[in-house]
Short mmCIF file of C-alpha atoms in Angstrom, two decimals:
data_model
loop_
_atom_site.label_atom_id
_atom_site.label_comp_id
_atom_site.label_asym_id
_atom_site.label_seq_id
_atom_site.Cartn_x
_atom_site.Cartn_y
_atom_site.Cartn_z
CA MET E 15 296.41 -64.48 32.47
CA GLN E 16 296.11 -60.93 33.25
CA ARG E 17 297.55 -58.36 30.77
CA GLY E 18 299.68 -56.57 33.59
CA LEU E 19 301.13 -60.00 34.59
CA ARG E 20 301.98 -60.89 31.01
CA ALA E 21 303.74 -57.42 30.60
CA ARG E 22 305.75 -57.77 33.69
CA LEU E 23 307.11 -61.23 32.81
CA SER E 24 307.75 -60.30 29.26
CA LEU E 25 309.89 -57.33 30.52
CA MET E 26 311.67 -59.90 32.70
CA MET E 27 312.62 -62.04 29.86
CA PHE E 28 313.50 -59.15 27.80
CA LEU E 29 315.96 -57.80 30.20
CA GLN E 30 317.31 -61.28 31.03
CA TYR E 31 318.67 -61.74 27.56
CA ALA E 32 319.29 -58.23 26.78
CA VAL E 33 321.90 -58.17 29.62
CA TRP E 34 323.79 -61.36 28.18
CA GLY E 35 323.51 -60.24 24.68
CA ALA E 36 324.77 -56.64 25.24
CA TRP E 37 328.16 -57.73 26.51
CA PHE E 38 328.90 -61.30 25.69
CA VAL E 39 328.49 -61.14 21.88
CA PRO E 40 331.11 -58.31 21.38
CA PHE E 41 333.28 -59.34 24.22
CA ALA E 42 335.69 -61.15 22.15
CA THR E 43 336.21 -58.16 19.81
CA TYR E 44 336.81 -56.05 23.07
CA LEU E 45 339.51 -58.71 24.26
CA THR E 46 341.01 -58.80 20.95
CA HIS E 47 341.65 -55.12 20.80
CA HIS E 48 343.05 -55.12 24.25
CA GLY E 49 345.94 -57.50 23.81
CA LEU E 50 344.19 -60.60 24.87
CA GLN E 51 343.59 -62.11 21.32
CA ASP E 52 345.44 -65.36 22.21
CA SER E 53 343.29 -66.07 25.25
CA VAL E 54 339.67 -65.20 24.00
CA GLY E 55 338.45 -68.88 23.65
CA TRP E 56 340.04 -69.63 27.27
CA ILE E 57 338.40 -66.68 28.84
CA TYR E 58 334.98 -67.60 27.19
CA SER E 59 335.18 -71.09 28.59
CA ALA E 60 334.35 -69.37 32.03
CA GLN E 61 330.73 -69.67 30.74
CA GLY E 62 331.23 -73.58 30.87
CA TRP E 63 332.28 -73.50 34.38
CA ALA E 64 329.40 -71.36 35.50
CA ALA E 65 326.90 -73.49 33.64
CA ILE E 66 328.10 -76.62 35.47
CA ALA E 67 327.93 -74.73 38.93
CA ALA E 68 324.53 -73.18 38.22
CA PRO E 69 322.26 -76.11 38.80
CA LEU E 70 324.25 -76.95 41.98
CA PHE E 71 323.61 -73.52 43.21
CA ILE E 72 319.93 -73.52 42.34
CA GLY E 73 319.15 -76.80 43.70
CA ALA E 74 321.35 -76.57 46.88
CA LEU E 75 320.30 -72.87 47.82
CA ALA E 76 317.91 -71.09 45.60
CA ASP E 77 315.22 -73.84 45.58
CA ARG E 78 315.35 -74.40 49.09
CA TYR E 79 315.76 -71.40 51.22
CA PHE E 80 314.83 -68.22 49.35
CA ALA E 81 312.18 -66.70 47.13
CA ALA E 82 313.48 -66.90 43.33
CA GLU E 83 312.67 -63.21 42.51
CA LYS E 84 314.95 -62.05 45.62
CA VAL E 85 317.74 -64.33 44.61
CA MET E 86 317.58 -63.19 41.12
CA GLY E 87 317.70 -59.52 42.11
CA VAL E 88 320.80 -59.92 44.46
CA LEU E 89 322.65 -61.86 41.57
CA HIS E 90 321.89 -59.31 38.97
CA LEU E 91 322.96 -56.37 41.37
CA PHE E 92 326.27 -58.41 41.93
CA ALA E 93 326.60 -59.15 38.34
CA ALA E 94 326.23 -55.34 37.56
CA LEU E 95 329.16 -54.54 39.87
CA LEU E 96 331.39 -56.98 38.46
CA LEU E 97 330.66 -56.08 34.90
CA PHE E 98 331.80 -52.60 35.91
CA VAL E 99 335.10 -54.01 37.37
CA LEU E 100 335.67 -56.10 34.22
CA THR E 101 336.10 -52.65 32.47
CA MET E 102 338.89 -51.90 34.75
CA ILE E 103 341.04 -55.04 34.12
CA GLY E 104 343.97 -54.50 31.76
CA ALA E 105 345.62 -56.86 29.42
CA ASP E 106 346.16 -59.69 32.14
CA ALA E 107 344.55 -62.91 30.85
CA GLY E 108 344.31 -64.65 34.25
CA LEU E 109 342.51 -61.35 35.87
CA MET E 110 340.21 -61.29 32.91
CA PHE E 111 339.34 -65.01 33.17
CA LEU E 112 338.62 -64.72 36.85
CA GLY E 113 336.45 -61.62 36.40
CA THR E 114 334.45 -63.16 33.53
CA LEU E 115 333.90 -66.34 35.68
CA GLY E 116 332.53 -64.11 38.28
CA VAL E 117 330.02 -62.22 36.05
CA LEU E 118 328.78 -65.57 34.68
CA LEU E 119 328.60 -67.31 38.11
CA ALA E 120 326.13 -64.63 39.03
CA PHE E 121 324.40 -64.58 35.78
CA MET E 122 323.98 -68.16 34.75
CA PRO E 123 321.67 -69.18 37.55
CA THR E 124 319.19 -66.44 36.74
CA ILE E 125 318.36 -67.99 33.59
CA ALA E 126 316.73 -70.94 35.42
CA LEU E 127 315.39 -68.55 37.91
CA SER E 128 313.55 -66.52 35.34
CA ASN E 129 312.09 -69.55 33.84
CA THR E 130 310.89 -70.69 37.32
CA ILE E 131 309.37 -67.15 38.13
CA ALA E 132 307.45 -67.08 35.05
CA LEU E 133 306.37 -70.83 35.09
CA ASN E 134 305.16 -70.24 38.65
CA ALA E 135 302.96 -67.35 37.75
CA LEU E 136 301.29 -68.68 34.56
CA ASP E 137 298.09 -70.62 34.43
CA ASP E 138 298.87 -72.62 31.31
CA ASN E 139 302.47 -73.23 30.80
CA GLU E 140 302.27 -74.91 27.46
CA LYS E 141 300.30 -72.21 25.83
CA GLN E 142 301.60 -69.15 27.59
CA PHE E 143 305.26 -69.61 28.23
CA PRO E 144 306.41 -69.58 24.60
CA ALA E 145 304.91 -66.01 24.20
CA ILE E 146 306.58 -64.92 27.18
CA ARG E 147 309.95 -66.46 26.35
CA VAL E 148 310.13 -64.91 22.99
CA PHE E 149 310.68 -61.57 24.53
CA GLY E 150 314.23 -63.02 25.49
CA THR E 151 314.90 -63.26 21.95
CA ILE E 152 313.80 -59.95 21.27
CA GLY E 153 315.88 -58.49 24.16
CA TRP E 154 318.96 -60.14 22.85
CA ILE E 155 318.13 -58.63 19.40
CA VAL E 156 317.61 -55.20 20.70
CA ALA E 157 320.72 -55.14 22.74
CA GLY E 158 322.83 -56.22 19.62
CA LEU E 159 321.17 -53.30 17.49
CA VAL E 160 322.05 -50.79 20.38
CA VAL E 161 325.57 -51.85 20.63
CA GLY E 162 325.87 -52.09 16.95
CA VAL E 163 323.97 -48.95 15.85
CA VAL E 164 323.24 -46.55 18.95
CA LEU E 165 326.42 -46.76 20.79
CA PRO E 166 328.97 -44.19 19.16
CA GLY E 167 332.15 -45.05 17.31
CA ASP E 168 333.61 -48.62 17.01
CA ALA E 169 331.67 -49.58 20.30
CA GLU E 170 332.44 -53.22 20.28
CA ARG E 171 336.04 -52.42 20.51
CA THR E 172 335.71 -50.49 23.62
CA ALA E 173 334.21 -51.03 26.93
CA GLN E 174 330.73 -49.32 26.20
CA PRO E 175 328.80 -52.55 25.68
CA ILE E 176 330.17 -53.92 29.01
CA LEU E 177 329.04 -50.71 30.65
CA PHE E 178 325.62 -50.79 29.01
CA ALA E 179 325.20 -54.35 30.09
CA ALA E 180 326.16 -53.24 33.71
CA ALA E 181 323.43 -50.45 33.54
CA LEU E 182 320.93 -53.05 32.26
CA SER E 183 321.88 -55.45 35.11
CA LEU E 184 321.50 -52.89 37.79
CA ALA E 185 318.04 -51.74 36.52
CA TYR E 186 317.04 -55.51 36.25
CA GLY E 187 318.24 -56.41 39.68
CA VAL E 188 316.22 -53.68 41.19
CA TYR E 189 313.08 -54.55 38.87
CA SER E 190 313.42 -58.35 40.06
CA PHE E 191 312.21 -57.40 43.63
CA THR E 192 308.86 -56.29 42.21
CA LEU E 193 308.34 -59.56 40.37
CA PRO E 194 305.49 -62.20 41.46
CA ARG E 195 306.51 -63.93 44.63
CA THR E 196 308.06 -67.38 44.04
CA PRO E 197 308.69 -69.13 47.24
CA PRO E 198 311.23 -71.98 47.55
CA ARG E 199 309.94 -75.16 45.97
CA ALA E 200 312.25 -78.03 47.25
CA GLY E 201 311.72 -79.87 50.36
CA GLU E 202 313.96 -80.24 53.56
CA ALA E 203 315.62 -83.27 52.33
CA ARG E 204 319.42 -82.75 51.85
CA PRO E 205 320.07 -82.55 47.92
CA SER E 206 322.78 -84.77 46.35
CA VAL E 207 325.16 -83.67 43.61
CA THR E 208 324.12 -86.86 41.79
CA ALA E 209 320.44 -85.71 41.55
CA LEU E 210 321.20 -81.97 41.19
CA LEU E 211 323.15 -82.79 38.01
CA GLY E 212 320.61 -85.32 36.76
CA LEU E 213 322.81 -88.41 36.98
CA ASP E 214 320.27 -90.48 38.64
CA ALA E 215 317.74 -90.15 35.87
CA ILE E 216 319.95 -91.57 33.14
CA ARG E 217 321.36 -94.87 34.50
CA THR E 218 319.02 -97.23 32.63
CA SER E 219 319.28 -95.21 29.25
CA ASP E 220 319.81 -96.90 25.93
CA ARG E 221 322.15 -96.53 23.19
CA SER E 222 320.07 -93.70 21.32
CA PHE E 223 320.07 -91.48 24.47
CA TRP E 224 323.93 -91.70 24.71
CA VAL E 225 324.32 -91.22 20.97
CA LEU E 226 322.15 -88.02 21.49
CA ILE E 227 323.99 -86.79 24.53
CA VAL E 228 327.54 -87.30 23.05
CA CYS E 229 326.65 -85.84 19.49
CA SER E 230 324.93 -82.90 21.19
CA MET E 231 328.05 -82.43 23.36
CA LEU E 232 330.27 -82.65 20.33
CA MET E 233 328.16 -80.14 18.43
CA MET E 234 329.05 -77.53 21.05
CA VAL E 235 332.71 -77.39 19.62
CA PRO E 236 331.49 -76.04 16.40
CA PHE E 237 328.90 -73.74 18.21
CA SER E 238 331.66 -72.54 20.49
CA PHE E 239 333.66 -71.47 17.34
CA TYR E 240 330.83 -69.14 16.39
CA ASN E 241 329.78 -68.07 19.86
CA VAL E 242 333.34 -66.76 20.62
CA TYR E 243 334.73 -65.59 17.20
CA ALA E 244 331.96 -64.70 15.03
CA ASN E 245 331.92 -60.98 16.18
CA PRO E 246 335.83 -60.65 15.79
CA PHE E 247 335.52 -62.29 12.37
CA LEU E 248 332.93 -59.84 11.16
CA ASP E 249 334.84 -56.96 12.67
CA ASP E 250 338.13 -58.11 11.01
CA ILE E 251 336.83 -58.72 7.41
CA GLY E 252 335.07 -55.17 7.54
CA VAL E 253 331.48 -56.02 8.17
CA ALA E 254 329.85 -52.67 9.47
CA ASN E 255 328.21 -52.90 12.82
CA PRO E 256 329.06 -56.52 13.42
CA ALA E 257 326.90 -56.84 16.65
CA ALA E 258 323.79 -55.59 14.86
CA THR E 259 324.53 -57.63 11.88
CA GLN E 260 324.70 -60.84 14.09
CA THR E 261 321.06 -60.35 15.17
CA ILE E 262 320.12 -61.96 11.84
CA GLY E 263 321.08 -65.08 13.54
CA GLN E 264 318.44 -64.45 16.31
CA VAL E 265 315.71 -63.38 13.81
CA SER E 266 316.37 -66.76 12.01
CA GLU E 267 316.24 -68.74 15.33
CA VAL E 268 312.60 -67.34 16.07
CA ALA E 269 311.68 -68.08 12.62
CA PHE E 270 312.84 -71.54 12.73
CA LEU E 271 311.65 -72.19 16.06
CA LEU E 272 308.15 -71.57 14.98
CA ALA E 273 308.70 -73.92 12.09
CA LEU E 274 310.18 -76.73 14.08
CA PRO E 275 307.00 -78.44 14.79
CA LEU E 276 306.46 -78.95 11.04
CA PHE E 277 309.88 -80.19 10.40
CA LEU E 278 309.47 -82.56 13.20
CA ARG E 279 306.30 -84.04 11.50
CA TRP E 280 308.10 -84.08 8.01
CA PHE E 281 311.40 -85.40 8.80
CA SER E 282 311.12 -87.03 12.36
CA ILE E 283 313.40 -86.19 15.26
CA ARG E 284 316.41 -88.08 13.54
CA GLY E 285 316.14 -86.17 10.45
CA VAL E 286 315.68 -82.79 12.10
CA LEU E 287 318.76 -83.31 14.13
CA PHE E 288 320.91 -84.45 11.20
CA ILE E 289 319.77 -81.37 9.18
CA GLY E 290 320.80 -79.12 12.05
CA MET E 291 324.16 -80.81 12.45
CA ALA E 292 324.63 -80.63 8.72
CA ALA E 293 323.61 -76.75 8.57
CA TRP E 294 326.63 -76.13 11.02
CA ALA E 295 329.03 -77.71 8.44
CA VAL E 296 327.40 -75.74 5.61
CA ARG E 297 327.48 -72.31 7.44
CA TYR E 298 331.21 -72.60 8.20
CA VAL E 299 332.06 -73.36 4.56
CA ILE E 300 330.15 -70.39 3.76
CA PHE E 301 332.10 -68.32 6.28
CA ALA E 302 335.45 -69.60 5.01
CA ASN E 303 334.48 -68.24 1.65
CA ALA E 304 332.64 -64.96 2.48
CA PHE E 305 335.32 -62.50 2.19
CA THR E 306 338.37 -61.55 -0.11
CA ALA E 307 341.37 -59.36 0.18
CA ALA E 308 338.72 -56.47 -0.77
CA GLY E 309 336.30 -57.11 2.09
CA PRO E 310 333.41 -59.23 2.96
CA ILE E 311 331.04 -60.82 0.41
CA GLU E 312 327.88 -59.73 2.18
CA PRO E 313 325.48 -62.21 0.56
CA LEU E 314 327.39 -65.02 1.90
CA VAL E 315 327.92 -63.42 5.32
CA TYR E 316 324.10 -62.83 5.37
CA ALA E 317 323.36 -66.47 4.45
CA GLY E 318 325.84 -67.84 7.09
CA LEU E 319 324.34 -65.72 9.73
CA ALA E 320 320.76 -66.92 8.78
CA LEU E 321 321.81 -70.59 9.14
CA HIS E 322 322.13 -70.09 12.95
CA GLY E 323 318.38 -70.62 13.36
CA VAL E 324 318.60 -74.05 11.58
CA GLY E 325 321.92 -75.05 13.56
CA PHE E 326 320.56 -74.21 16.85
CA ASP E 327 317.06 -74.99 16.90
CA PHE E 328 317.46 -78.29 15.09
CA VAL E 329 320.07 -79.57 17.26
CA PHE E 330 319.83 -78.21 20.93
CA VAL E 331 316.08 -77.11 20.98
CA ALA E 332 315.10 -80.42 19.32
CA ALA E 333 317.55 -82.47 21.76
CA THR E 334 315.76 -80.73 24.46
CA ILE E 335 312.34 -81.83 23.07
CA TRP E 336 313.45 -85.35 22.64
CA ILE E 337 314.68 -85.45 26.20
CA GLY E 338 311.11 -84.31 27.44
CA ASN E 339 309.42 -86.91 25.25
CA ARG E 340 311.64 -89.76 26.36
CA PHE E 341 311.48 -89.44 30.22
CA ALA E 342 308.71 -89.63 32.60
CA ALA E 343 307.60 -86.28 34.30
CA GLU E 344 309.41 -86.94 37.71
CA GLU E 345 312.69 -87.72 35.84
CA CYS E 346 312.44 -85.15 32.96
CA ASN E 347 313.93 -82.20 34.84
CA ARG E 348 316.88 -84.23 35.99
CA ALA E 349 317.52 -85.59 32.51
CA GLN E 350 317.30 -82.02 31.31
CA SER E 351 320.02 -80.92 33.76
CA PHE E 352 322.20 -83.80 32.57
CA LEU E 353 321.85 -82.55 29.01
CA ALA E 354 322.55 -79.09 30.16
CA LEU E 355 325.76 -80.25 32.00
CA MET E 356 327.04 -82.09 29.08
CA THR E 357 326.35 -79.48 26.45
CA TRP E 358 326.65 -75.94 28.05
CA GLY E 359 328.97 -77.18 30.74
CA VAL E 360 331.42 -80.01 29.51
CA GLY E 361 330.64 -79.60 25.65
CA TYR E 362 331.16 -75.65 25.80
CA LEU E 363 334.31 -75.99 28.17
CA VAL E 364 335.92 -78.28 25.50
CA GLY E 365 334.69 -76.23 22.54
CA THR E 366 335.97 -72.80 23.75
CA ASN E 367 339.47 -74.31 24.56
CA VAL E 368 339.65 -75.95 21.09
CA ALA E 369 338.35 -72.85 19.19
CA ASN E 370 341.21 -70.77 21.20
CA ALA E 371 343.67 -73.25 20.06
CA VAL E 372 342.65 -73.41 16.41
CA GLN E 373 342.65 -69.37 16.33
CA VAL E 374 346.03 -69.28 17.77
CA GLY E 375 347.27 -72.06 15.53
CA THR E 376 346.00 -70.60 12.36
CA GLY E 377 347.05 -67.18 13.08
CA SER E 378 350.46 -65.99 11.34
CA GLY E 379 352.17 -62.71 12.66
CA GLY E 380 349.12 -61.50 14.64
CA GLU E 381 346.90 -61.99 11.68
CA SER E 382 344.02 -64.46 11.72
CA ASN E 383 343.53 -67.03 8.98
CA TRP E 384 339.67 -67.19 8.87
CA GLN E 385 339.33 -69.61 6.17
CA SER E 386 341.32 -72.37 7.82
CA PHE E 387 339.87 -71.31 11.10
CA TRP E 388 336.32 -71.98 9.83
CA LEU E 389 337.19 -75.07 7.70
CA MET E 390 338.13 -77.00 11.00
CA PRO E 391 334.69 -76.73 12.67
CA ALA E 392 332.98 -77.49 9.39
CA GLY E 393 334.69 -80.82 8.73
CA PHE E 394 334.05 -81.52 12.67
CA ALA E 395 330.29 -80.86 12.34
CA GLY E 396 330.00 -82.78 9.25
CA ILE E 397 331.54 -86.03 10.69
CA THR E 398 329.54 -85.69 13.86
CA ALA E 399 326.31 -85.43 11.63
CA VAL E 400 327.26 -88.58 9.78
CA ILE E 401 328.19 -90.40 12.98
CA PHE E 402 324.73 -89.45 14.39
CA LEU E 403 322.90 -90.45 11.45
CA LEU E 404 324.55 -93.99 11.44
CA LEU E 405 324.02 -94.83 15.21
CA PHE E 406 320.78 -92.88 16.37
CA ARG E 407 317.59 -94.73 16.20
CA ASP E 408 314.36 -93.56 17.71
CA ARG E 409 311.44 -95.83 18.12
CA ARG E 410 309.05 -93.17 19.70
CA LYS E 411 306.46 -91.85 17.05
CA ASN E 412 304.74 -88.91 19.16
CA LEU E 413 306.57 -85.75 19.32
CA PRO E 414 305.42 -82.51 21.32
CA VAL E 415 304.94 -79.64 19.12
CA VAL E 416 305.80 -76.98 21.39
CA ALA E 417 309.49 -75.80 21.35
CA GLU E 418 311.30 -73.52 23.53
CA GLY E 419 314.07 -71.14 22.22
CA SER E 420 317.45 -70.34 23.55
CA ILE E 421 318.42 -66.78 23.15
#
């Protein structure tokens, strides 16, 4: 692969995830400090709806009629405009939900489009793609550091991160039109909703497949507690520069992603998935005890954040690997679409609304009871891990050793 092409695709991935990380991580803190603290989880559930809509949009329109880089450019320009509009919405939960949904409906399809552009341009996807994709995680980390360290004042409580993301999205939208041409891939046949969501690929699946799907979906509930409320939690207990501090989780994710092939050999897919689910329970017990009235207990905070790599890679990335190993090539993409639908779609929708209900229910007089808040998903993750261990049986011995990260 030419060095110039590698650099262009790496910058694409960097910007793709920098846009997301710049505003979505601190957004809950912004909402909390603008009178919407009781609607944070509900507003975040917009990502679940957008994740359900994304494969329908990609399969029915982008895959069939337009070049991927042009679609991505238009979507990011539109997302930049909507991010700017988002900063102008006051303490109106309904309008804020609709604004957030608009941004995410524009953004979520671009995740698949960026992967498509990269894979179409590479000579050896298995060897070259992970080295390109890792720049997405680096982009997420850099965005968090900029928000937490570079932007002035208590930036996470203001609209500054959203405006920063809007500027990044605008630049990325323009840059997208310069990316390698990626023409429509699908044929002329009319797509069906069943095929686009992957439902036709899982009709003959066995019990282990459904155990994996259901448990992965259930694990999106504890994941949503972190994804939505970690930043307000760190801000509330007095951690300095919460967004920058949270990048510990992404650094950990990179490290455990690289170590995942070894763990798969040592513990099998069943053991890795169980370790990942149990890690969510452990980290939330840590969070529940990571502060006192005097402030945060920083070693515990850092330990809880560092467990993000184990929890995310060993559950959601490992599940993706198992699906890839389980299905024939012609069915694999559709099976992966179904996994994404059940986790990032259905699971995230349920999880964010449950997290919102728990946050409101454990609060008293406007003050959050963070210990009670974190113990609920800790117990949920622990029970899910035990159910998975008891019911899942995998008879396949050979596992792929190349894994792809998330963010």
